[in-house]
Amino acid sequence: MKKIVIIFNAIIMAAILIFVVLYSGFERNDSYSRQVEHFENITVTMEHVTQNYLEGEQRICDVWARYINDSSMTMEQAVDYIRSSHVLANTSVHLVSLDTFTGLSTRPKQGSTDDYAVSYERIALLGDANWSDEIGDSINVSRAYTNPLNGEQSLAFCDKVKLKASKGDATVDAVLLRVIPVSELEQKWVYPQEEFANAELSMIDSDGDYILKGASFKNSNFFEFYKSYNASDPASSKSLFDNITSSTGSFSMNNSHGDECILAFTPLSDTVGWTLLGIVPSKDLNVGIENWLLVGVVSAGLLILFLCDLFYMLNLNKRLQVTAIEAESANRAKTDFLSAMSHDIRTPMNAIIGLTTIAENNLGDVESTGESLRKIRLASDHLLTLINDILDISKVESGKLKLSPLTFSIAETVENLINISQPMIKDKNIEFSFHIDNIEKEYLNTDRLRLNQIYINILSNAVKYTEANGRVSVELSQKESALPGCVQMTYVVA
């Protein structure tokens, strides 16, 4: 036996050592790759969220533009129409003529309450409006620029519209710009903090200029930021930048503190070369979990060896003792159960014997004999239920009794209770009273056998321990229960 145990221990130790060597060699790299892929997938998901937001904002702009074109409005009328339906406090709409690059805003100039004039003459944004497609064709969103009314960095969703000239039937080509501060956009896109607490999101245009800029991104241009903190030659840098602005993927780079980070990138659909960037420190990726698993497996294996050596024989003896205790417990449960049930059986049997005697003494009285037989049937039903319960030996062995609810009349239960107790009451010449109070629900749904056992056992004990010529009284009442659809039964035996 000792040799078997030693060989068994040696096999387990060798298996653990092999597992440690193999696990250490492959699991860390595999786990790191999975975490990087997961971060990349989250970034792609954020791109979908961004795309949905951009499409929603563009649709609002498209609805206004279509209505303005269909209604043949002047610039003043169009601004009044948009102002009546535009309720967001931090955004505004500018209607700008493509001839003069001036127009009107739905919000007054900062520091004024009635100056709605706006000018794009000094902003190189509308000089070539060909980037704006027809209404509904695509997302027409501008690069980041300075809002001429309040100086905030903003983006604009655009649509070309035709406005009615102030005089005559001529029309004027104009652009409707739904202007949204960049600060508003920065609040809408953040990574799940429970997974990536230190991850940041940024957006760049095709030239690498920031549209949204994360806190750890330095310089004014992402490509310049990368070259400032990561060694690379011009050819490889150009290839990398082209890849960032045209495909989805990830790579490792250093941030401004020299820490290794993972940068995930994916292009934004229906935009002019915009790219979504996500960056997270490599140390935040959960690659240490597998190491703890490795330590746990090794520790558990050594602990198993120790316990096998120390408790092999003790455990065998303990199992034998447990088996003996379980067998003894099962026998005790059967004995206790049968002892209790023998008392339950005796009570209805006494009633049946007494009622049979009454029936024999009154054979000529058909009504009295029929009533006795009816009472015998009630007691017999209760007795049969008890016997069936005894025969279900699986309940005894498991130590559990299953409740079997059914619907029955509480009045019939009370009658059976009185019938079963009458022989004992008459033998001891006991004064007996049974008072029923406020029974509004005659039909109950519960385990009739268990309820009968409770009522009969309490009453039979009262009769048994009351001296001859004594008095036994019973009160049964019904109250509302806090549980919906239930009642509270109160049973008092004195």
mmCIF file of N, CA, C and O in Angstrom, residues 18 37 46 85 96 128-129 164-165 186 190 209 245 247 261 274 283 334 351 385 417-418 421 441 449 455 482 493:
data_model
loop_
_atom_site.group_PDB
_atom_site.id
_atom_site.type_symbol
_atom_site.label_atom_id
_atom_site.label_comp_id
_atom_site.label_asym_id
_atom_site.label_seq_id
_atom_site.Cartn_x
_atom_site.Cartn_y
_atom_site.Cartn_z
ATOM 1 N N ILE A 18 5.211 19.507 -14.861
ATOM 2 C CA ILE A 18 5.028 19.643 -16.314
ATOM 3 C C ILE A 18 4.010 20.736 -16.616
ATOM 4 O O ILE A 18 4.197 21.552 -17.533
ATOM 5 N N GLU A 37 -7.304 41.914 -27.825
ATOM 6 C CA GLU A 37 -8.405 41.726 -28.775
ATOM 7 C C GLU A 37 -9.716 42.248 -28.184
ATOM 8 O O GLU A 37 -10.518 42.865 -28.895
ATOM 9 N N MET A 46 -17.457 51.157 -29.651
ATOM 10 C CA MET A 46 -17.571 52.602 -29.451
ATOM 11 C C MET A 46 -17.724 53.324 -30.789
ATOM 12 O O MET A 46 -18.414 54.344 -30.889
ATOM 13 N N SER A 85 -38.079 74.998 -32.593
ATOM 14 C CA SER A 85 -38.005 73.554 -32.362
ATOM 15 C C SER A 85 -36.663 73.105 -31.792
ATOM 16 O O SER A 85 -36.464 71.925 -31.517
ATOM 17 N N VAL A 96 -25.924 80.239 -43.095
ATOM 18 C CA VAL A 96 -24.884 81.102 -43.663
ATOM 19 C C VAL A 96 -25.016 81.100 -45.194
ATOM 20 O O VAL A 96 -25.077 80.034 -45.819
ATOM 21 N N ASP A 128 -15.150 75.870 -49.755
ATOM 22 C CA ASP A 128 -15.498 74.820 -50.717
ATOM 23 C C ASP A 128 -16.558 73.949 -50.065
ATOM 24 O O ASP A 128 -16.258 73.103 -49.225
ATOM 25 N N ALA A 129 -17.809 74.159 -50.409
ATOM 26 C CA ALA A 129 -18.915 73.435 -49.782
ATOM 27 C C ALA A 129 -19.251 72.148 -50.502
ATOM 28 O O ALA A 129 -20.282 71.533 -50.230
ATOM 29 N N LYS A 164 -35.168 81.901 -49.778
ATOM 30 C CA LYS A 164 -35.823 82.925 -50.593
ATOM 31 C C LYS A 164 -35.165 84.273 -50.313
ATOM 32 O O LYS A 164 -34.919 84.623 -49.156
ATOM 33 N N ALA A 165 -34.852 85.006 -51.361
ATOM 34 C CA ALA A 165 -34.255 86.330 -51.178
ATOM 35 C C ALA A 165 -35.266 87.260 -50.510
ATOM 36 O O ALA A 165 -36.480 87.051 -50.557
ATOM 37 N N GLU A 186 -17.174 64.980 -26.006
ATOM 38 C CA GLU A 186 -16.226 64.275 -25.143
ATOM 39 C C GLU A 186 -16.923 63.583 -23.975
ATOM 40 O O GLU A 186 -16.424 62.605 -23.431
ATOM 41 N N VAL A 190 -17.074 57.290 -23.453
ATOM 42 C CA VAL A 190 -16.078 56.843 -22.471
ATOM 43 C C VAL A 190 -16.125 55.317 -22.419
ATOM 44 O O VAL A 190 -17.155 54.700 -22.657
ATOM 45 N N ASP A 209 -4.887 65.438 -36.994
ATOM 46 C CA ASP A 209 -5.297 66.484 -36.057
ATOM 47 C C ASP A 209 -6.434 65.968 -35.173
ATOM 48 O O ASP A 209 -7.323 65.245 -35.628
ATOM 49 N N THR A 245 -5.435 55.181 -40.390
ATOM 50 C CA THR A 245 -6.537 55.944 -40.983
ATOM 51 C C THR A 245 -7.356 55.157 -41.998
ATOM 52 O O THR A 245 -8.311 55.701 -42.561
ATOM 53 N N SER A 247 -7.894 51.310 -41.603
ATOM 54 C CA SER A 247 -8.290 49.961 -41.195
ATOM 55 C C SER A 247 -8.512 49.915 -39.689
ATOM 56 O O SER A 247 -8.352 50.919 -38.985
ATOM 57 N N CYS A 261 1.674 51.206 -23.750
ATOM 58 C CA CYS A 261 0.217 51.258 -23.872
ATOM 59 C C CYS A 261 -0.219 50.486 -25.114
ATOM 60 O O CYS A 261 0.572 50.239 -26.019
ATOM 61 N N TRP A 274 -12.129 60.326 -40.707
ATOM 62 C CA TRP A 274 -11.992 60.353 -39.254
ATOM 63 C C TRP A 274 -11.662 58.958 -38.727
ATOM 64 O O TRP A 274 -12.103 57.949 -39.273
ATOM 65 N N LYS A 283 -0.357 47.666 -18.422
ATOM 66 C CA LYS A 283 -0.432 47.069 -17.086
ATOM 67 C C LYS A 283 -1.868 46.922 -16.598
ATOM 68 O O LYS A 283 -2.131 46.171 -15.649
ATOM 69 N N LYS A 334 -36.882 6.101 11.569
ATOM 70 C CA LYS A 334 -38.016 5.206 11.382
ATOM 71 C C LYS A 334 -38.706 4.916 12.715
ATOM 72 O O LYS A 334 -39.942 4.918 12.802
ATOM 73 N N ALA A 351 -62.121 5.898 18.057
ATOM 74 C CA ALA A 351 -63.395 6.459 17.605
ATOM 75 C C ALA A 351 -64.168 5.438 16.777
ATOM 76 O O ALA A 351 -65.394 5.297 16.927
ATOM 77 N N THR A 385 -55.415 7.671 5.532
ATOM 78 C CA THR A 385 -54.379 8.642 5.154
ATOM 79 C C THR A 385 -53.122 8.451 5.992
ATOM 80 O O THR A 385 -51.999 8.513 5.489
ATOM 81 N N LEU A 417 -63.147 15.827 14.037
ATOM 82 C CA LEU A 417 -62.377 16.021 15.267
ATOM 83 C C LEU A 417 -63.214 15.710 16.502
ATOM 84 O O LEU A 417 -62.767 15.037 17.442
ATOM 85 N N ILE A 418 -64.469 16.176 16.483
ATOM 86 C CA ILE A 418 -65.364 15.915 17.625
ATOM 87 C C ILE A 418 -65.695 14.433 17.713
ATOM 88 O O ILE A 418 -65.687 13.826 18.805
ATOM 89 N N SER A 421 -62.819 12.322 19.156
ATOM 90 C CA SER A 421 -62.525 12.548 20.575
ATOM 91 C C SER A 421 -63.651 12.124 21.503
ATOM 92 O O SER A 421 -63.452 12.020 22.722
ATOM 93 N N LYS A 441 -64.338 31.585 5.784
ATOM 94 C CA LYS A 441 -63.878 30.751 4.670
ATOM 95 C C LYS A 441 -63.993 29.288 5.083
ATOM 96 O O LYS A 441 -63.162 28.775 5.829
ATOM 97 N N LEU A 449 -54.144 16.215 6.137
ATOM 98 C CA LEU A 449 -53.643 15.231 7.091
ATOM 99 C C LEU A 449 -52.858 15.905 8.203
ATOM 100 O O LEU A 449 -53.061 15.624 9.391
ATOM 101 N N TYR A 455 -54.584 19.172 15.178
ATOM 102 C CA TYR A 455 -55.804 19.368 15.976
ATOM 103 C C TYR A 455 -56.079 18.170 16.872
ATOM 104 O O TYR A 455 -56.393 18.314 18.068
ATOM 105 N N ALA A 482 -51.722 38.365 6.623
ATOM 106 C CA ALA A 482 -50.953 39.354 5.854
ATOM 107 C C ALA A 482 -50.583 38.826 4.467
ATOM 108 O O ALA A 482 -50.265 39.594 3.566
ATOM 109 N N VAL A 493 -57.055 25.126 22.853
ATOM 110 C CA VAL A 493 -57.622 24.034 23.654
ATOM 111 C C VAL A 493 -57.233 24.278 25.116
ATOM 112 O O VAL A 493 -56.066 24.474 25.425
#
